[in-house]
Coordinates of C-alpha atoms in Angstrom, one line a residue:
M1 CA 13.3 7.5 -12.8
G2 CA 14.6 10.5 -11.6
S3 CA 15.7 15.7 -11.9
G4 CA 16.3 12.0 -11.5
S5 CA 13.8 10.1 -13.1
W6 CA 15.1 7.7 -14.9
A7 CA 12.5 7.0 -18.2
G8 CA 14.7 9.1 -20.6
T9 CA 16.6 6.5 -22.0
A10 CA 13.8 4.7 -23.9
V11 CA 12.7 7.3 -26.0
A12 CA 16.2 7.9 -27.3
L13 CA 16.5 4.6 -28.7
G14 CA 12.1 5.3 -30.1
L15 CA 9.3 3.3 -29.5
A16 CA 10.9 -0.1 -30.5
V17 CA 12.9 -0.1 -27.6
A18 CA 10.0 1.9 -25.3
L19 CA 10.2 2.0 -21.7
T20 CA 7.8 2.7 -19.0
A21 CA 8.9 3.3 -15.3
C22 CA 9.5 -0.4 -14.8
Q23 CA 6.1 -2.1 -15.4
G24 CA 6.2 -5.4 -15.5
P25 CA 8.6 -8.2 -16.6
G26 CA 10.8 -7.1 -19.1
E27 CA 9.4 -3.5 -18.9
P28 CA 12.1 -1.3 -17.5
V29 CA 12.4 2.5 -17.8
T30 CA 14.9 5.1 -16.9
T31 CA 14.6 8.9 -16.6
S32 CA 16.2 12.1 -15.9
T33 CA 16.7 15.7 -16.9
P34 CA 19.1 17.3 -19.4
A35 CA 22.7 17.7 -17.6
P36 CA 26.0 18.7 -18.6
P37 CA 28.3 15.8 -19.9
L38 CA 29.6 13.4 -18.2
T39 CA 33.0 14.4 -16.0
F40 CA 32.6 10.8 -13.5
R41 CA 33.9 13.2 -10.8
F42 CA 31.6 11.9 -8.0
E43 CA 33.5 14.4 -5.8
T44 CA 31.5 17.2 -3.2
S45 CA 32.4 20.5 -4.5
T46 CA 34.7 22.8 -1.9
P47 CA 32.1 24.8 0.5
P48 CA 32.2 28.6 -0.1
P49 CA 34.1 30.6 2.6
S50 CA 31.8 32.0 5.6
S51 CA 30.4 35.3 5.3
T52 CA 30.8 38.3 7.7
P53 CA 27.4 40.2 8.2
P54 CA 27.2 43.7 9.2
G55 CA 28.4 43.6 13.2
G56 CA 31.1 41.2 12.4
E57 CA 29.3 38.0 13.5
Q58 CA 31.1 35.3 11.6
R59 CA 28.3 32.8 10.4
P60 CA 29.8 29.5 8.5
A61 CA 28.6 29.0 4.9
P62 CA 25.9 26.3 4.4
P63 CA 27.6 23.1 3.2
P64 CA 27.2 22.2 -0.4
P65 CA 24.7 19.5 -1.5
V66 CA 25.9 16.1 -1.2
W67 CA 24.8 15.3 -4.5
T68 CA 22.7 16.9 -7.4
V69 CA 20.8 14.4 -9.0
G70 CA 20.2 14.3 -12.6
A71 CA 23.9 16.3 -13.4
R72 CA 25.8 13.6 -14.8
P73 CA 25.0 11.7 -18.3
L74 CA 25.6 8.2 -18.4
P75 CA 27.6 6.9 -21.8
K76 CA 25.3 4.3 -23.5
R77 CA 25.8 0.7 -24.1
P78 CA 24.8 -0.6 -27.3
D79 CA 21.3 -1.8 -25.6
G80 CA 20.7 1.8 -25.2
F81 CA 20.9 2.2 -21.0
G82 CA 23.3 3.6 -19.5
Q83 CA 27.0 2.1 -18.5
V84 CA 26.3 0.5 -15.0
L85 CA 29.0 1.7 -13.0
P86 CA 29.9 1.5 -9.6
T87 CA 27.6 3.4 -6.8
P88 CA 29.2 7.2 -5.9
P89 CA 30.1 6.7 -2.2
E90 CA 27.8 9.6 -1.9
L91 CA 24.8 7.6 -2.4
A92 CA 25.7 4.1 -1.2
Q93 CA 24.0 4.9 1.8
R94 CA 21.5 7.1 0.1
R95 CA 20.1 9.8 2.3
L96 CA 19.5 12.7 0.3
P97 CA 17.0 15.6 1.6
S98 CA 13.6 16.0 -0.1
A99 CA 12.9 19.3 -1.7
D100 CA 9.5 20.9 -0.8
R101 CA 7.9 21.7 -4.0
L102 CA 4.6 21.3 -2.4
P103 CA 3.6 22.6 1.3
P104 CA 4.6 20.1 4.1
P105 CA 1.6 19.2 6.6
K106 CA 1.3 22.0 8.8
D107 CA 0.9 19.9 12.0
G108 CA 2.7 16.8 11.0
R109 CA -0.2 14.9 10.7
F110 CA -0.8 12.9 7.4
A111 CA -2.6 14.4 5.0
A112 CA -4.0 13.9 1.2
A113 CA -6.6 14.8 -1.6
V114 CA -7.7 13.5 -4.5
V115 CA -9.1 15.8 -7.3
P116 CA -9.5 15.8 -11.0
V117 CA -6.2 16.6 -12.4
P118 CA -5.4 20.2 -12.8
A119 CA -5.0 21.9 -16.1
E120 CA -1.2 22.6 -14.9
V121 CA -0.4 19.3 -13.6
L122 CA -1.9 17.8 -16.6
A123 CA 0.2 20.2 -19.1
R124 CA 3.4 19.2 -17.6
S125 CA 2.8 15.5 -17.2
T126 CA 3.5 12.8 -20.1
W127 CA -0.6 12.6 -21.1
Q128 CA -1.4 13.2 -24.4
P129 CA -4.5 12.1 -26.3
A130 CA -3.4 8.9 -28.0
C131 CA -2.6 7.8 -24.3
P132 CA -4.4 4.7 -23.3
V133 CA -6.8 6.6 -20.7
G134 CA -8.8 10.0 -21.0
K135 CA -7.9 13.0 -19.2
D136 CA -11.1 12.6 -17.2
E137 CA -10.1 8.6 -16.1
L138 CA -7.1 10.2 -14.1
R139 CA -6.9 11.7 -10.5
Y140 CA -4.2 13.7 -9.0
L141 CA -3.2 13.0 -5.6
T142 CA -1.6 14.8 -3.0
V143 CA -0.3 12.6 0.2
S144 CA 2.0 13.2 2.9
F145 CA 5.4 11.4 3.1
W146 CA 8.6 11.2 5.8
G147 CA 11.5 11.9 3.8
F148 CA 15.2 10.6 4.0
D149 CA 16.1 13.8 6.4
D150 CA 13.1 12.4 8.9
R151 CA 10.9 15.2 8.2
P152 CA 7.3 15.3 6.6
H153 CA 6.9 16.2 3.2
T154 CA 4.1 16.5 0.5
G155 CA 4.1 14.7 -2.6
E156 CA 2.0 14.2 -5.8
L157 CA 1.0 11.0 -7.8
I158 CA -1.6 10.5 -11.5
L159 CA -3.1 7.5 -11.0
A160 CA -6.3 6.1 -12.4
A161 CA -9.8 7.3 -11.0
G162 CA -10.3 4.0 -10.0
V163 CA -7.2 3.2 -8.4
A164 CA -6.4 6.9 -6.5
E165 CA -8.6 6.2 -2.9
K166 CA -6.6 3.0 -2.4
V167 CA -3.4 4.0 -3.2
R168 CA -4.1 7.3 -0.7
A169 CA -4.7 4.4 1.8
V170 CA -1.5 2.5 1.3
F171 CA 0.5 5.9 1.9
E172 CA -1.5 6.9 4.6
R173 CA -0.2 3.1 6.0
L174 CA 3.6 3.8 4.8
Y175 CA 3.4 7.8 6.7
A176 CA 2.4 5.9 9.6
A177 CA 5.3 3.5 9.7
R178 CA 7.6 6.3 8.8
F179 CA 9.0 4.5 5.4
P180 CA 11.4 7.2 4.0
I181 CA 10.6 8.1 0.3
E182 CA 13.0 10.4 -1.2
E183 CA 10.9 12.3 -3.9
M184 CA 7.5 12.2 -5.0
R185 CA 6.2 13.8 -8.3
V186 CA 4.9 13.9 -11.5
T187 CA 7.3 12.7 -14.4
T188 CA 7.4 15.4 -17.4
K189 CA 7.6 15.4 -20.9
A190 CA 10.9 17.1 -20.7
E191 CA 12.2 13.5 -18.7
L192 CA 11.4 11.0 -21.4
D193 CA 14.0 12.5 -23.6
A194 CA 16.8 13.5 -21.3
P195 CA 19.9 11.0 -21.5
P196 CA 20.3 8.7 -18.3
T197 CA 21.6 9.6 -15.5
G198 CA 21.3 6.4 -13.2
D199 CA 20.7 8.0 -10.0
G200 CA 17.0 9.2 -9.8
N201 CA 15.0 8.2 -7.0
N202 CA 11.8 9.7 -7.9
T203 CA 8.2 7.8 -6.5
N204 CA 5.9 7.9 -9.4
G205 CA 2.9 6.7 -10.7
F206 CA 1.5 7.8 -14.4
V207 CA 3.6 7.6 -17.5
C208 CA 2.4 7.0 -20.6
R209 CA 4.6 5.3 -22.5
P210 CA 4.6 1.6 -24.3
A211 CA 6.4 -1.6 -22.8
R212 CA 9.3 -2.3 -23.6
G213 CA 9.8 -3.4 -27.1
Q214 CA 6.2 -4.0 -27.2
T215 CA 3.3 -2.3 -28.7
R216 CA 0.7 -2.6 -25.9
W217 CA 0.7 0.0 -23.0
S218 CA 2.3 -0.2 -20.1
A219 CA 0.5 -0.2 -16.2
H220 CA 1.6 3.0 -15.5
A221 CA 0.3 4.3 -18.8
K222 CA -3.1 3.6 -17.2
G223 CA -2.3 4.9 -13.9
L224 CA -2.3 1.6 -12.3
A225 CA 0.9 1.6 -11.2
V226 CA 3.5 3.0 -8.9
D227 CA 7.4 3.0 -8.7
L228 CA 8.6 3.2 -5.2
N229 CA 12.1 5.1 -4.4
P230 CA 13.7 3.7 -7.5
F231 CA 17.5 4.0 -6.4
A232 CA 17.0 1.8 -3.4
N233 CA 15.0 -0.9 -5.1
P234 CA 16.3 -0.6 -8.4
Y235 CA 15.8 -3.2 -11.5
L236 CA 17.1 -6.0 -12.3
R237 CA 18.1 -8.4 -15.5
G238 CA 21.3 -10.0 -16.4
D239 CA 24.0 -7.8 -16.1
L240 CA 21.5 -4.8 -16.5
V241 CA 21.0 -2.5 -13.2
L242 CA 18.5 0.3 -13.4
P243 CA 18.9 3.2 -12.2
E244 CA 22.5 2.4 -13.5
L245 CA 23.9 3.7 -10.6
A246 CA 22.4 1.7 -7.9
S247 CA 24.6 -1.3 -7.7
A248 CA 24.6 -0.9 -3.5
Y249 CA 21.2 -1.8 -3.3
V250 CA 21.5 -5.2 -5.6
D251 CA 22.3 -7.3 -2.7
R252 CA 18.9 -7.7 -1.2
R253 CA 20.0 -8.8 2.2
Q254 CA 21.1 -5.6 3.3
R255 CA 18.5 -3.5 5.3
K256 CA 19.3 0.5 4.3
P257 CA 16.3 2.9 4.9
G258 CA 14.4 2.9 1.9
M259 CA 14.6 -0.2 0.9
I260 CA 11.9 -2.7 0.5
H261 CA 11.4 -6.3 1.2
A262 CA 9.2 -9.2 1.1
G263 CA 6.5 -9.1 3.9
D264 CA 7.4 -5.8 5.2
A265 CA 5.5 -2.8 5.5
V266 CA 5.0 -1.8 2.2
V267 CA 4.4 -5.1 0.1
Q268 CA 1.7 -5.6 2.8
A269 CA 0.2 -2.3 2.3
F270 CA -0.4 -2.4 -1.7
G271 CA -1.2 -6.2 -1.1
A272 CA -3.8 -5.0 1.1
I273 CA -5.5 -3.2 -2.0
G274 CA -4.7 -6.5 -4.5
W275 CA -1.5 -5.1 -6.1
T276 CA 1.5 -7.2 -6.8
W277 CA 5.1 -6.6 -6.2
G278 CA 7.7 -6.9 -8.9
G279 CA 9.9 -7.8 -6.4
A280 CA 8.5 -11.3 -6.1
W281 CA 9.0 -12.2 -10.0
R282 CA 11.4 -15.0 -10.7
T283 CA 12.7 -13.0 -14.0
P284 CA 13.2 -9.5 -13.8
K285 CA 13.7 -8.6 -10.3
D286 CA 11.5 -5.2 -10.3
Y287 CA 11.5 -4.2 -6.7
M288 CA 10.5 -0.8 -7.0
H289 CA 6.9 -2.0 -8.8
F290 CA 3.9 -2.5 -7.3
S291 CA 0.5 -2.5 -10.0
A292 CA -2.7 -3.3 -10.0
T293 CA -2.8 -5.8 -13.5
G294 CA 0.4 -8.0 -12.0
D295 CA 2.9 -6.5 -14.8

């Protein structure tokens, strides 16, 4: 949610409005990273002039980023979410490159590992002693994925120990199908308090948060849910769209890269391990969400 994750709105409202990353009916979440004041200037910057290295050979400067995720906080609605605004042109057919936070697979073949959560990973995650799952009950999963840039990358997830190997098998199937994923990293504590920017697209698993407006914990807080390409597969309830800039992906008759549809390779892969899809719910629609618990 999401750096682009989109869990931030909920904590700003307090646990009374607490959210998790789209866990089950009525449980959206927004995450984002701290950012400068809102500008609504959705244009790209002017490229810097070309540089001339020694020898006089003219080399063009690299192009500027098409979009910087998490850089523009949104004004808030009365319900505490960010205002739902039209999708910026740069994100209407989203194909942002993936940052390599972990080394990509060397030979282009799928690679994965399931290990106890390293101390440094746990420290930057949302885990704390009050969470409904102990740190020893969690596992750190690294898997290969294809980016929207058509390159292989390595992502990371924290999941419950009992499902980590099953989810590894899911991502092996998605890698074989070359299903594109923009980002896959552990949600951090800082993101929970960040203002909403509505442009997050982080695929994530464990996020220690209660369900929205409830005292029970979410499936994400137990490490039993995954949100996949949130921007391309938003949460929809009434006039609310999460992430808030993802309106270009509301019409599910479209077939844009990264979208999930009934019966496709993603739904089949998660269905093969007994997980359910939020896109099949009657209301709300949570197209990004898969869980072992059905919520």
